[in-house]
Amino acid sequence: MQLGIIGLGRMGGNIARRLMGKGHEIVAYDQNTQAVDALTRDGASGAKSLTELVANLAKPRAVWVMLPAGEATETTIMALAEVMDADDVIIDGGNSFYKDDIRRARTLREQAIHYVDVGTSGGVWGLERGYCMMVGAERAIFERLDALFDSLAPGYGTIERTQGRHAPDDRAERGYIHAGPVGAGHFVKMVHNGIEYGLMQAYAEGFDIMKTKSSPALPEEERFELDLADIAEVWRRGSVVSSWLLDLTAQALAGDDRLDNFTGAVADSGEGRWTIDAAVEQGVPTPVLANALFSRFRSRQENTYADRLLSAMRFGFGGHVEPPK
Amino acid sequence: MQLGIIGLGRMGGNIARRLMGKGHEIVAYDQNTQAVDALTRDGASGAKSLTELVANLAKPRAVWVMLPAGEATETTIMALAEVMDADDVIIDGGNSFYKDDIRRARTLREQAIHYVDVGTSGGVWGLERGYCMMVGAERAIFERLDALFDSLAPGYGTIERTQGRHAPDDRAERGYIHAGPVGAGHFVKMVHNGIEYGLMQAYAEGFDIMKTKSSPALPEEERFELDLADIAEVWRRGSVVSSWLLDLTAQALAGDDRLDNFTGAVADSGEGRWTIDAAVEQGVPTPVLANALFSRFRSRQENTYADRLLSAMRFGFGGHVEPPK
Amino acid sequence: MQLGIIGLGRMGGNIARRLMGKGHEIVAYDQNTQAVDALTRDGASGAKSLTELVANLAKPRAVWVMLPAGEATETTIMALAEVMDADDVIIDGGNSFYKDDIRRARTLREQAIHYVDVGTSGGVWGLERGYCMMVGAERAIFERLDALFDSLAPGYGTIERTQGRHAPDDRAERGYIHAGPVGAGHFVKMVHNGIEYGLMQAYAEGFDIMKTKSSPALPEEERFELDLADIAEVWRRGSVVSSWLLDLTAQALAGDDRLDNFTGAVADSGEGRWTIDAAVEQGVPTPVLANALFSRFRSRQENTYADRLLSAMRFGFGGHVEPPK
Amino acid sequence: MQLGIIGLGRMGGNIARRLMGKGHEIVAYDQNTQAVDALTRDGASGAKSLTELVANLAKPRAVWVMLPAGEATETTIMALAEVMDADDVIIDGGNSFYKDDIRRARTLREQAIHYVDVGTSGGVWGLERGYCMMVGAERAIFERLDALFDSLAPGYGTIERTQGRHAPDDRAERGYIHAGPVGAGHFVKMVHNGIEYGLMQAYAEGFDIMKTKSSPALPEEERFELDLADIAEVWRRGSVVSSWLLDLTAQALAGDDRLDNFTGAVADSGEGRWTIDAAVEQGVPTPVLANALFSRFRSRQENTYADRLLSAMRFGFGGHVEPPK
């Protein structure tokens, strides 16, 4: 199939390469002409502008936009729509907020342009392992693009079949799904990331308890110097907590289990936040997901106004002066 | 009434002074002889040892131990028991763990010595405002000491009567209660402090949201420079969140609403921790009380092993390098 | 001063009455003509429509809208604007979302109509105790309405002055503030309610720990039948956790400390949710406020899909069959 | 090697069978003689009493106790010690609290009997997949029992090697570790289970957000009927959240994604609780692990006293009457 790709960063470039490797034809554009040249050398056809990109694609066209969520994606999609035609498809493969998808689809519908949102998981490993994709789209448009998703997805691989599964559609087992109408793809991906935060924080807290078990403040008999790299490793085998994140943890700890190279100021992206907004909107109690997010917020601050106000109150009622950190 | 007091720190000294002010006779002991001398000048009779203290009291004796919870309290009570007689009373007015009370009472019972645990709230303000007390004791012993508690308590004061209250015993309205058998006094005080942590954290988080509302990251129209001192002040009048802790907040913010003199490394005492242990033991969901405690733990650390492990995982799956703090 | 009031429910009616009691002139409108009649009998001038209301007010007019947040408020304000003139003022005294205030003010500015948002605390007690108000408005408009706020506020009352406070403006001490530009009033009120949820939940969890301390599952010696009404009462005197919410707790428990008349399905309003949205938007860790909200969400459900999924996983890895509730 | 096993429930029986399958010699005892008979038919040598069990083992003996933690384990170990000799080994393979291990080891040391604690993960899948084991023991005793652990462990299997791992000891990669001195095995297992609760709750909350996204309360365009079985399935492929727990989730949802067969009253075991106690003791902020535990507590109650108290306060300040559930 033929596909236009806009945005040749780590994600966009690898997606293009994986598709070309499976025989698809790519027309590529990026503001950074070096990125375009690099991909051209790998077999893509390069474009110098959105107009040229569109001109080089056969109708009905499909263009995959792979840019940072927000301003960049919004502007590009709107500019792209101006040079596209009825029945063309714009795919947002980035991390847009799903309500923005719904709004954009509504706008583009006036020009009869189709909009598709693809939540993509796989990160830097995707080129090799394939991308796990959740797609929001009209059913017919999803079907039209099916060959692309099929090529990008990991496929069955060596993963064991789920016992008791009898779904007629095996796409999920091959690594992608039609999640629902426009917005559903990014919504599912958003929750995916919210869960990811929770899982990560669960491991992090547990390893912290084990790390601090060597504290001299504890009774000597109850003080353990635990080998955290070995523990992560052993849990990879036959334990209930085995996971890909645990594999990564084992890998990180195998190098330096003190993790002194990390400042611990943990970034968060839109999806973690939107997950909590969704939970609040829907009235779903999500203490674990919310606290995982809050732990990241806190990790980036030296102290908070809240902390200082606690100290001020303690001084007020008890004359307590906190010790320096 | 006659009372021996051991431990003439801020709390013990003020308790002695309040009791003397109400006509009670105090025999005082402290390792620090200057503290004893100071109280002697205020009218107490000083003792140079536990033995002398006990010798100077008429039987059945009552001795109030007001020392830091843990080692100091434990050792003193046991030493005191050795020089006391059957039917004497030892009062632990400190912040002991209630299970320690139960254990000690069991031990002292073999000598027919009575044990009383008094949870005391009031802090540095107690001398003037009176102490709010929760007493764990055999009923008869509580009655024997009633005059002391009555003098220490704030009394009715100017506080409005609770509508609909018809309890025959008005002690609660005068500021002290017989909470139950030995241990119950400190248990109720423990939960009191657990609640205190939760209340403080609720205010702290709310003020933090208002403080950070001036962030340049927000759209200009939605950015407010709020006068937090004025807000605390206005909430003291007719609002649902008015409280003594809010009064203290207003006072702290009236001075310097930036709170830059505080490092924000917030200490916690045993009671906050034991409250969570109790909740876990009893299977009570206490997300607010637990998170208030965890926020204090976190406030004292620059970063946590957990934070650093999150960064390590993020590097593992996405090649993300966190920015410096 | 002259004021139009739209919405004569419990809040609007009482506000009108308190203002009339202080000599202000009220023109009142409500869809429910009986409410208008009732207020007319108390001295107000009634109107049969928005147009009539506006016609009966001298320019520049001020109209206080006191309706449920959302649809009702939005529609009324927009209809009102159509019949008002430049330099008139519309006051939203309800619980609107502060971003809606900002949007409305922007719209009304095109007609040179001023918009004021008033966050009001005081509930059913306001008529008697006065209302605590946080006002978002242009400074000059706030000053123009000052006499109204002054009359509605509780005033100094018997509340002790805050030590160390030297603010030149004593309005906060009289119970109202100019919080900032449009939106700031409702923003501060929103955080107020967020804090309220946290405070309430802190007390609730603490009392739950004390209630369940009588559980037969505990060792007999550590089992206490605590008198919760007495405990709430005693904490009202000289304790760190004394507050108006504790006063209400004491009142509730004085009647029936089992609270069997309550189902425990706790409602939540917009403000509690928006507070968490604001914290997430601003990157402020608010575990206590968020968990207080989540506890309310959970209280209204018999079980959650999350609960059931946990059971399903436990069955999967351990063959565990959960006991019936 | 020769091993005595006490407790032939699901776990003990399977451990015995796996060991016999690898050529070890088992002497088995259980109060339930049918369980003994069943195992005898599979090749074990049966014993009718602890004394007989011990008599049938060559010195220095090793006996694996696999009973419910608490009373049963405690009594059996103490009874066993009475009939064992110096240099014999007692292994507690159950889920004991690690401080109990330390205490028992101290007691048994007086008889020169060695104590070993083995934290075992693997559940009903262990017979086939092998058991992941964390062992607390004196180093020499761990080495003495090495052949047993080696046989019980899953071995390398098909699991990919951890990149960057250069540990000289490959036991972790074969599925078991010497975690440290007595107590360390159960401590590490305890944290393992604490993490497990956090992971499970993270998935559960995320799926709940997706489930409730079909709520008619949401705007129609933002309402999605998501196929949760497909979503769990697709995430198993190339996504960051893939894990064994996700495999189980996919399996559970493949059958009936409504999960209506589950009441959602989720049990918890000692380890989840002790993990929080440890965090509190060590001052480690663990909001995610604690909230995962609290969610289980809450899941088993129809309403809480805390919930009802919130309603009572709301009635007090606002006259709010909560709707029925």
PDB file of C-alpha atoms in Angstrom, chain B residues 67-205:
ATOM      1  CA  LEU B  67       8.617  11.635  79.303  1.00  0.00           C
ATOM      2  CA  PRO B  68       9.322  10.885  75.643  1.00  0.00           C
ATOM      3  CA  ALA B  69       7.575   7.656  74.591  1.00  0.00           C
ATOM      4  CA  GLY B  70       9.746   4.572  74.325  1.00  0.00           C
ATOM      5  CA  GLU B  71      12.943   3.832  76.222  1.00  0.00           C
ATOM      6  CA  ALA B  72      12.768   6.747  78.686  1.00  0.00           C
ATOM      7  CA  THR B  73       9.173   6.103  79.684  1.00  0.00           C
ATOM      8  CA  GLU B  74       9.614   2.331  79.872  1.00  0.00           C
ATOM      9  CA  THR B  75      12.708   2.456  82.092  1.00  0.00           C
ATOM     10  CA  THR B  76      11.291   5.077  84.416  1.00  0.00           C
ATOM     11  CA  ILE B  77       7.990   3.287  84.920  1.00  0.00           C
ATOM     12  CA  MET B  78       9.750   0.050  85.720  1.00  0.00           C
ATOM     13  CA  ALA B  79      12.167   1.754  88.146  1.00  0.00           C
ATOM     14  CA  LEU B  80       9.285   3.596  89.748  1.00  0.00           C
ATOM     15  CA  ALA B  81       7.320   0.401  90.234  1.00  0.00           C
ATOM     16  CA  GLU B  82      10.168  -1.012  92.262  1.00  0.00           C
ATOM     17  CA  VAL B  83       9.846   1.671  94.904  1.00  0.00           C
ATOM     18  CA  MET B  84       6.053   1.937  94.943  1.00  0.00           C
ATOM     19  CA  ASP B  85       3.476  -0.038  96.868  1.00  0.00           C
ATOM     20  CA  ALA B  86       0.243  -1.876  96.254  1.00  0.00           C
ATOM     21  CA  ASP B  87      -2.674   0.363  95.283  1.00  0.00           C
ATOM     22  CA  ASP B  88      -0.376   3.158  94.117  1.00  0.00           C
ATOM     23  CA  VAL B  89      -1.021   4.557  90.647  1.00  0.00           C
ATOM     24  CA  ILE B  90       1.392   5.225  87.796  1.00  0.00           C
ATOM     25  CA  ILE B  91       0.086   7.564  85.103  1.00  0.00           C
ATOM     26  CA  ASP B  92       1.722   7.659  81.693  1.00  0.00           C
ATOM     27  CA  GLY B  93       0.809  11.032  80.256  1.00  0.00           C
ATOM     28  CA  GLY B  94       3.188  10.754  77.295  1.00  0.00           C
ATOM     29  CA  ASN B  95       2.590   9.365  73.832  1.00  0.00           C
ATOM     30  CA  SER B  96       3.104   5.649  74.444  1.00  0.00           C
ATOM     31  CA  PHE B  97       1.897   2.990  72.051  1.00  0.00           C
ATOM     32  CA  TYR B  98      -1.328   1.609  73.512  1.00  0.00           C
ATOM     33  CA  LYS B  99      -0.174  -2.005  73.283  1.00  0.00           C
ATOM     34  CA  ASP B 100       2.758  -1.049  75.519  1.00  0.00           C
ATOM     35  CA  ASP B 101       0.249   0.310  78.024  1.00  0.00           C
ATOM     36  CA  ILE B 102      -1.627  -2.965  78.037  1.00  0.00           C
ATOM     37  CA  ARG B 103       1.570  -4.925  78.525  1.00  0.00           C
ATOM     38  CA  ARG B 104       2.815  -2.681  81.335  1.00  0.00           C
ATOM     39  CA  ALA B 105      -0.510  -2.745  83.140  1.00  0.00           C
ATOM     40  CA  ARG B 106      -0.396  -6.535  83.015  1.00  0.00           C
ATOM     41  CA  THR B 107       3.103  -6.519  84.574  1.00  0.00           C
ATOM     42  CA  LEU B 108       2.283  -3.960  87.252  1.00  0.00           C
ATOM     43  CA  ARG B 109      -0.891  -5.806  88.164  1.00  0.00           C
ATOM     44  CA  GLU B 110       1.305  -8.488  89.723  1.00  0.00           C
ATOM     45  CA  GLN B 111       2.351  -5.867  92.300  1.00  0.00           C
ATOM     46  CA  ALA B 112      -1.206  -4.533  92.547  1.00  0.00           C
ATOM     47  CA  ILE B 113       0.031  -1.224  91.144  1.00  0.00           C
ATOM     48  CA  HIS B 114      -2.508   0.544  88.937  1.00  0.00           C
ATOM     49  CA  TYR B 115      -1.589   1.909  85.546  1.00  0.00           C
ATOM     50  CA  VAL B 116      -3.319   4.765  83.785  1.00  0.00           C
ATOM     51  CA  ASP B 117      -2.680   6.057  80.277  1.00  0.00           C
ATOM     52  CA  VAL B 118      -3.593   9.626  79.460  1.00  0.00           C
ATOM     53  CA  GLY B 119      -3.624  10.889  75.918  1.00  0.00           C
ATOM     54  CA  THR B 120      -3.090  14.618  76.153  1.00  0.00           C
ATOM     55  CA  SER B 121      -3.726  17.192  73.454  1.00  0.00           C
ATOM     56  CA  GLY B 122      -3.033  20.854  73.810  1.00  0.00           C
ATOM     57  CA  GLY B 123       0.666  21.303  73.147  1.00  0.00           C
ATOM     58  CA  VAL B 124       2.291  24.542  74.117  1.00  0.00           C
ATOM     59  CA  TRP B 125      -1.124  26.130  74.485  1.00  0.00           C
ATOM     60  CA  GLY B 126      -2.241  23.840  77.298  1.00  0.00           C
ATOM     61  CA  LEU B 127      -1.105  25.858  80.281  1.00  0.00           C
ATOM     62  CA  GLU B 128      -3.433  28.634  79.229  1.00  0.00           C
ATOM     63  CA  ARG B 129      -6.218  26.810  77.336  1.00  0.00           C
ATOM     64  CA  GLY B 130      -6.189  23.625  79.389  1.00  0.00           C
ATOM     65  CA  TYR B 131      -5.506  20.083  78.202  1.00  0.00           C
ATOM     66  CA  CYS B 132      -7.912  17.865  76.358  1.00  0.00           C
ATOM     67  CA  MET B 133      -7.472  14.401  77.894  1.00  0.00           C
ATOM     68  CA  MET B 134      -8.454  10.856  76.983  1.00  0.00           C
ATOM     69  CA  VAL B 135      -7.936   8.482  79.880  1.00  0.00           C
ATOM     70  CA  GLY B 136      -7.510   4.705  79.837  1.00  0.00           C
ATOM     71  CA  ALA B 137      -7.913   3.227  83.323  1.00  0.00           C
ATOM     72  CA  GLU B 138      -9.938   0.990  85.583  1.00  0.00           C
ATOM     73  CA  ARG B 139     -13.090   2.949  86.321  1.00  0.00           C
ATOM     74  CA  ALA B 140     -12.421   3.253  90.069  1.00  0.00           C
ATOM     75  CA  ILE B 141      -8.923   4.597  89.528  1.00  0.00           C
ATOM     76  CA  PHE B 142     -10.195   7.119  86.993  1.00  0.00           C
ATOM     77  CA  GLU B 143     -12.672   8.325  89.636  1.00  0.00           C
ATOM     78  CA  ARG B 144      -9.916   8.524  92.243  1.00  0.00           C
ATOM     79  CA  LEU B 145      -7.919  10.887  90.010  1.00  0.00           C
ATOM     80  CA  ASP B 146     -10.931  12.848  88.785  1.00  0.00           C
ATOM     81  CA  ALA B 147     -10.016  16.082  90.578  1.00  0.00           C
ATOM     82  CA  LEU B 148      -6.694  16.204  88.743  1.00  0.00           C
ATOM     83  CA  PHE B 149      -8.228  15.744  85.317  1.00  0.00           C
ATOM     84  CA  ASP B 150     -10.920  18.276  86.123  1.00  0.00           C
ATOM     85  CA  SER B 151      -8.255  20.878  86.952  1.00  0.00           C
ATOM     86  CA  LEU B 152      -6.161  20.164  83.900  1.00  0.00           C
ATOM     87  CA  ALA B 153      -9.065  20.217  81.450  1.00  0.00           C
ATOM     88  CA  PRO B 154     -10.206  23.390  79.707  1.00  0.00           C
ATOM     89  CA  GLY B 155     -13.721  23.237  81.141  1.00  0.00           C
ATOM     90  CA  TYR B 156     -16.832  24.405  79.326  1.00  0.00           C
ATOM     91  CA  GLY B 157     -15.166  27.656  78.287  1.00  0.00           C
ATOM     92  CA  THR B 158     -16.933  29.710  75.658  1.00  0.00           C
ATOM     93  CA  ILE B 159     -17.542  26.772  73.373  1.00  0.00           C
ATOM     94  CA  GLU B 160     -21.146  26.395  72.323  1.00  0.00           C
ATOM     95  CA  ARG B 161     -23.016  23.351  73.664  1.00  0.00           C
ATOM     96  CA  THR B 162     -23.602  20.555  71.172  1.00  0.00           C
ATOM     97  CA  GLN B 163     -27.198  20.563  70.048  1.00  0.00           C
ATOM     98  CA  GLY B 164     -29.025  17.345  70.870  1.00  0.00           C
ATOM     99  CA  ARG B 165     -26.499  16.141  73.401  1.00  0.00           C
ATOM    100  CA  HIS B 166     -28.107  14.552  76.461  1.00  0.00           C
ATOM    101  CA  ALA B 167     -25.255  12.526  77.985  1.00  0.00           C
ATOM    102  CA  PRO B 168     -25.566  12.302  81.775  1.00  0.00           C
ATOM    103  CA  ASP B 169     -21.788  12.586  82.198  1.00  0.00           C
ATOM    104  CA  ASP B 170     -20.625  16.104  81.316  1.00  0.00           C
ATOM    105  CA  ARG B 171     -16.874  15.407  81.583  1.00  0.00           C
ATOM    106  CA  ALA B 172     -16.474  15.337  77.788  1.00  0.00           C
ATOM    107  CA  GLU B 173     -17.911  18.840  77.718  1.00  0.00           C
ATOM    108  CA  ARG B 174     -15.403  19.885  80.339  1.00  0.00           C
ATOM    109  CA  GLY B 175     -12.560  18.448  78.253  1.00  0.00           C
ATOM    110  CA  TYR B 176     -11.715  14.939  79.428  1.00  0.00           C
ATOM    111  CA  ILE B 177     -13.147  11.444  79.179  1.00  0.00           C
ATOM    112  CA  HIS B 178     -12.713   7.999  80.562  1.00  0.00           C
ATOM    113  CA  ALA B 179     -12.094   6.430  77.158  1.00  0.00           C
ATOM    114  CA  GLY B 180     -12.099   2.846  78.450  1.00  0.00           C
ATOM    115  CA  PRO B 181      -9.771   0.305  80.048  1.00  0.00           C
ATOM    116  CA  VAL B 182      -5.992   0.659  80.045  1.00  0.00           C
ATOM    117  CA  GLY B 183      -4.747   1.458  76.539  1.00  0.00           C
ATOM    118  CA  ALA B 184      -7.939   3.146  75.415  1.00  0.00           C
ATOM    119  CA  GLY B 185      -6.652   6.602  76.339  1.00  0.00           C
ATOM    120  CA  HIS B 186      -3.579   6.388  74.187  1.00  0.00           C
ATOM    121  CA  PHE B 187      -5.480   4.580  71.446  1.00  0.00           C
ATOM    122  CA  VAL B 188      -7.957   7.430  71.116  1.00  0.00           C
ATOM    123  CA  LYS B 189      -5.135   9.974  71.270  1.00  0.00           C
ATOM    124  CA  MET B 190      -3.318   8.005  68.575  1.00  0.00           C
ATOM    125  CA  VAL B 191      -6.305   8.190  66.241  1.00  0.00           C
ATOM    126  CA  HIS B 192      -6.639  11.869  67.135  1.00  0.00           C
ATOM    127  CA  ASN B 193      -3.126  12.451  65.823  1.00  0.00           C
ATOM    128  CA  GLY B 194      -3.775  10.326  62.763  1.00  0.00           C
ATOM    129  CA  ILE B 195      -6.741  12.565  61.977  1.00  0.00           C
ATOM    130  CA  GLU B 196      -4.588  15.613  62.666  1.00  0.00           C
ATOM    131  CA  TYR B 197      -2.165  14.508  59.942  1.00  0.00           C
ATOM    132  CA  GLY B 198      -5.026  14.112  57.513  1.00  0.00           C
ATOM    133  CA  LEU B 199      -6.524  17.514  58.293  1.00  0.00           C
ATOM    134  CA  MET B 200      -3.163  19.251  58.008  1.00  0.00           C
ATOM    135  CA  GLN B 201      -2.398  17.601  54.693  1.00  0.00           C
ATOM    136  CA  ALA B 202      -5.820  18.546  53.308  1.00  0.00           C
ATOM    137  CA  TYR B 203      -5.193  22.228  54.032  1.00  0.00           C
ATOM    138  CA  ALA B 204      -1.605  21.965  52.787  1.00  0.00           C
ATOM    139  CA  GLU B 205      -2.620  20.475  49.442  1.00  0.00           C
TER     140      GLU B 205
END
